Tab-separated table of C-alpha atoms in Angstrom:
chain	number	residue	atom	x	y	z
A	271	MET	CA	19.477	-68.626	93.014
A	272	MET	CA	20.420	-65.646	95.305
A	273	TYR	CA	19.627	-63.464	92.469
A	274	ILE	CA	16.356	-64.842	91.941
A	275	LEU	CA	15.433	-64.743	95.711
A	276	GLY	CA	16.729	-61.033	95.909
A	277	LEU	CA	14.102	-60.098	92.822
A	278	ILE	CA	11.373	-62.094	94.605
A	279	ALA	CA	12.079	-60.175	97.783
A	280	ALA	CA	12.309	-56.936	96.038
A	281	TYR	CA	8.984	-57.313	94.462
A	282	LEU	CA	7.251	-58.525	97.504
A	283	LEU	CA	8.483	-55.453	99.509
A	284	GLY	CA	7.360	-53.192	96.503
A	285	SER	CA	3.770	-54.921	96.816
A	286	VAL	CA	3.031	-53.666	100.217
A	287	PRO	CA	0.471	-51.235	99.983
A	288	MET	CA	1.486	-48.669	102.489
A	289	GLY	CA	-1.314	-45.864	101.465
A	290	LEU	CA	-3.877	-48.398	101.475
A	291	LEU	CA	-2.771	-49.715	105.001
A	292	LEU	CA	-2.236	-46.142	106.393
A	293	THR	CA	-5.490	-44.699	105.458
A	294	ARG	CA	-7.429	-47.519	106.864
A	295	LEU	CA	-5.588	-47.540	110.160
A	296	ALA	CA	-6.135	-43.376	110.174
A	297	GLY	CA	-10.187	-44.223	109.612
A	298	LYS	CA	-10.073	-42.621	106.235
A	299	GLY	CA	-11.729	-45.918	104.650
A	300	ASP	CA	-10.433	-47.507	101.540
A	301	ILE	CA	-8.190	-45.083	99.528
A	302	ARG	CA	-9.105	-46.838	96.264
A	303	LYS	CA	-12.843	-45.636	96.429
A	304	VAL	CA	-12.071	-42.132	96.996
A	305	GLY	CA	-10.252	-39.529	95.143
A	306	SER	CA	-8.472	-40.707	92.001
A	307	GLY	CA	-8.765	-44.262	93.289
A	308	ASN	CA	-4.867	-44.496	93.398
A	309	ILE	CA	-3.078	-45.929	96.717
A	310	GLY	CA	-0.140	-43.378	96.260
A	311	ALA	CA	0.881	-40.376	98.418
A	312	THR	CA	-0.816	-37.696	96.150
A	313	ASN	CA	-4.259	-39.413	96.767
A	314	VAL	CA	-3.604	-40.071	100.376
A	315	MET	CA	-3.114	-36.180	100.512
A	316	ARG	CA	-6.374	-35.562	99.117
A	317	VAL	CA	-8.294	-37.504	101.818
A	318	GLY	CA	-5.898	-37.504	104.777
A	319	GLY	CA	-3.733	-34.382	104.403
A	320	LEU	CA	-0.280	-33.570	104.183
A	321	ARG	CA	1.054	-35.545	107.239
A	322	LEU	CA	-0.702	-38.688	106.220
A	323	ALA	CA	0.573	-38.410	102.612
A	324	GLY	CA	4.125	-37.859	103.894
A	325	LEU	CA	4.347	-40.851	106.042
A	326	THR	CA	2.928	-42.959	103.018
A	327	TRP	CA	5.726	-41.294	100.760
A	328	LEU	CA	8.489	-42.104	103.181
A	329	LEU	CA	7.429	-45.842	103.756
A	330	ASP	CA	6.896	-46.396	99.972
A	331	MET	CA	10.396	-45.016	99.887
A	332	LEU	CA	11.649	-47.165	102.593
A	333	LYS	CA	10.328	-50.514	100.865
A	334	ALA	CA	12.398	-49.484	97.801
A	335	ILE	CA	15.594	-48.621	99.762
A	336	VAL	CA	15.203	-51.870	101.488
A	337	ALA	CA	14.838	-53.644	98.133
A	338	VAL	CA	18.102	-51.913	96.748
A	339	TRP	CA	19.972	-52.767	100.069
A	340	ILE	CA	19.184	-56.326	99.183
A	341	GLY	CA	20.297	-56.411	95.697
A	342	ARG	CA	23.675	-54.445	96.572
A	343	THR	CA	24.312	-57.264	99.381
A	344	ILE	CA	23.964	-59.978	96.645
A	345	GLY	CA	25.258	-58.295	93.540
A	346	GLY	CA	26.473	-54.702	93.813
A	347	ASP	CA	25.191	-51.416	92.657
A	348	GLY	CA	24.134	-52.612	89.171
A	349	PHE	CA	22.131	-55.495	90.565
A	350	ALA	CA	20.975	-53.195	93.396
A	351	ALA	CA	19.416	-50.648	90.852
A	352	TRP	CA	17.496	-53.626	89.204
A	353	CYS	CA	16.034	-54.662	92.448
A	354	GLY	CA	15.078	-51.122	92.988
A	355	PHE	CA	13.326	-51.530	89.655
A	356	VAL	CA	11.394	-54.718	90.632
A	357	ALA	CA	10.380	-52.761	93.842
A	358	VAL	CA	8.664	-50.173	91.703
A	359	ILE	CA	7.062	-52.968	89.656
A	360	GLY	CA	5.746	-54.270	92.992
A	361	HIS	CA	4.451	-50.885	93.927
A	362	CYS	CA	2.629	-50.501	90.500
A	363	TYR	CA	1.313	-54.083	90.323
A	364	PRO	CA	1.234	-55.584	93.780
A	365	VAL	CA	0.032	-59.155	93.950
A	366	TRP	CA	-1.941	-58.198	97.243
A	367	LEU	CA	-4.542	-56.008	95.550
A	368	GLY	CA	-4.924	-57.896	92.038
A	369	PHE	CA	-1.928	-56.055	90.556
A	370	LYS	CA	-3.745	-52.839	90.547
A	371	GLY	CA	-1.327	-50.499	92.697
A	372	GLY	CA	0.164	-46.992	92.504
A	373	LYS	CA	2.133	-45.161	89.898
A	374	GLY	CA	5.568	-45.801	91.461
A	375	ILE	CA	6.963	-42.030	92.122
A	376	SER	CA	7.469	-42.372	95.813
A	377	SER	CA	9.108	-46.065	95.417
A	378	LEU	CA	11.179	-44.646	92.366
A	379	PHE	CA	12.533	-41.898	94.756
A	380	GLY	CA	13.455	-44.637	97.395
A	381	ALA	CA	15.362	-46.591	94.710
A	382	VAL	CA	17.184	-43.517	93.314
A	383	LEU	CA	18.101	-42.504	96.848
A	384	ALA	CA	19.458	-45.858	97.671
A	385	VAL	CA	21.478	-46.131	94.552
A	386	SER	CA	22.607	-42.471	94.276
A	387	PRO	CA	21.900	-39.853	96.931
A	388	LEU	CA	23.158	-37.105	94.430
A	389	ALA	CA	20.629	-38.169	91.902
A	390	PHE	CA	18.018	-38.260	94.466
A	391	ILE	CA	18.705	-34.711	95.547
A	392	ILE	CA	18.600	-33.348	91.817
A	393	CYS	CA	15.397	-35.231	91.084
A	394	GLY	CA	13.952	-34.307	94.230
A	395	ILE	CA	14.838	-30.597	93.916
A	396	GLU	CA	13.326	-30.607	90.489
A	397	TRP	CA	10.145	-32.488	91.324
A	398	LEU	CA	9.428	-30.137	94.388
A	399	LEU	CA	10.191	-26.924	92.291
A	400	VAL	CA	7.843	-27.950	89.509
A	401	ALA	CA	5.233	-29.292	91.757
A	402	LEU	CA	5.295	-26.061	93.884
A	403	PHE	CA	5.294	-23.634	91.059
A	404	SER	CA	2.847	-25.585	88.637
A	405	GLY	CA	0.632	-27.035	91.285
A	406	PHE	CA	0.966	-30.362	89.518
A	407	SER	CA	2.598	-33.207	91.059
A	408	SER	CA	2.379	-35.275	87.786
A	409	LEU	CA	4.288	-32.722	85.918
A	410	GLY	CA	7.028	-32.718	88.226
A	411	ALA	CA	7.101	-36.658	88.132
A	412	VAL	CA	7.276	-36.461	84.214
A	413	VAL	CA	10.375	-34.082	84.335
A	414	VAL	CA	12.032	-36.743	86.666
A	415	PHE	CA	11.426	-39.517	84.290
A	416	CYS	CA	13.192	-37.551	81.442
A	417	ILE	CA	16.383	-36.861	83.364
A	418	LEU	CA	16.869	-39.897	85.750
A	419	PRO	CA	18.047	-42.142	82.966
A	420	LEU	CA	20.848	-39.486	82.118
A	421	LEU	CA	21.724	-39.381	85.713
A	422	GLY	CA	21.921	-43.174	85.808
A	423	PHE	CA	24.241	-43.559	82.471
A	424	MET	CA	26.482	-41.169	84.351
A	425	LEU	CA	26.945	-43.802	87.175
A	426	GLY	CA	27.186	-46.801	84.860
A	427	ALA	CA	25.484	-48.798	81.934
A	428	SER	CA	23.846	-51.260	84.150
A	429	ILE	CA	22.389	-48.372	86.508
A	430	GLY	CA	21.714	-46.402	83.550
A	431	PHE	CA	19.264	-49.231	81.921
A	432	ALA	CA	17.685	-49.802	85.397
A	433	PHE	CA	16.889	-46.261	85.852
A	434	LEU	CA	15.676	-46.161	82.202
A	435	ALA	CA	13.292	-49.035	82.812
A	436	ILE	CA	11.973	-47.344	85.948
A	437	SER	CA	11.258	-44.066	83.985
A	438	LEU	CA	9.699	-45.743	81.195
A	439	LEU	CA	7.339	-47.886	83.685
A	440	CYS	CA	6.481	-44.705	85.727
A	441	LEU	CA	5.928	-42.745	82.415
A	442	TRP	CA	3.467	-45.483	81.385
A	443	ARG	CA	1.787	-45.370	84.815
A	444	HIS	CA	1.459	-41.692	84.226
A	445	TYR	CA	-0.344	-41.897	80.970
A	446	GLN	CA	-3.687	-40.572	82.097
A	447	ASN	CA	-1.910	-37.748	83.952
A	448	ILE	CA	-0.267	-36.723	81.088
A	449	LYS	CA	-3.426	-36.774	78.883
A	450	ARG	CA	-5.108	-34.492	81.561
A	451	LEU	CA	-2.143	-32.280	81.570
A	452	ILE	CA	-2.345	-31.730	77.832
A	453	ASN	CA	-6.063	-31.269	78.102
A	454	GLY	CA	-5.955	-28.973	81.037
A	455	THR	CA	-8.046	-31.099	83.496
A	456	GLU	CA	-5.494	-32.271	85.686
A	457	SER	CA	-5.999	-31.787	89.572
A	458	LYS	CA	-3.761	-29.429	91.238
A	459	ILE	CA	-2.143	-30.603	94.695
A	460	ASP	CA	-3.869	-29.679	97.898
A	461	TRP	CA	-1.116	-28.581	100.337
A	462	ARG	CA	-3.466	-28.748	103.420
A	463	TRP	CA	-1.608	-29.938	106.353
A	464	LYS	CA	-4.621	-32.028	107.646
A	465	LYS	CA	-8.168	-32.529	106.971
């Protein structure tokens, strides 16, 4: 029963739409009706600037971190990683928004940080370098999805499979971004501090 409750809590935490809540509080309107329509930090940056996007990113990470902490308390590191995966599901398919949410990358980073700070550092440096030099957040994310399972399996089978599940889910959520990258129509990051 505790395991089931842990997974439910992880999903509900992941479902909290931080980007939507913050942009509304900042007077930027409904984030779903501007930019890409996504509730994640990249779209928040387009309409609210770097500071608001950074806060969205941190809070989206935090909800996954708490989910992992709950999982570790209940069942150790392996179950913690799976709670991180469920939090990412919640972020991508939030019950509060008709299961139409973000693409999971910020919650992915929160889950990875809580499970393995070293894996977080490796993935974070990779994403930042690719995003800065290419201008495409999505390209950095795709590379993260490729290396994350390898890092997970170095920590154990259960963590490896959980990280693989997270990567596959986020890869699916970035399907349209990948198509636009291939077609040369993907939007670049606007790094402005504020708007």
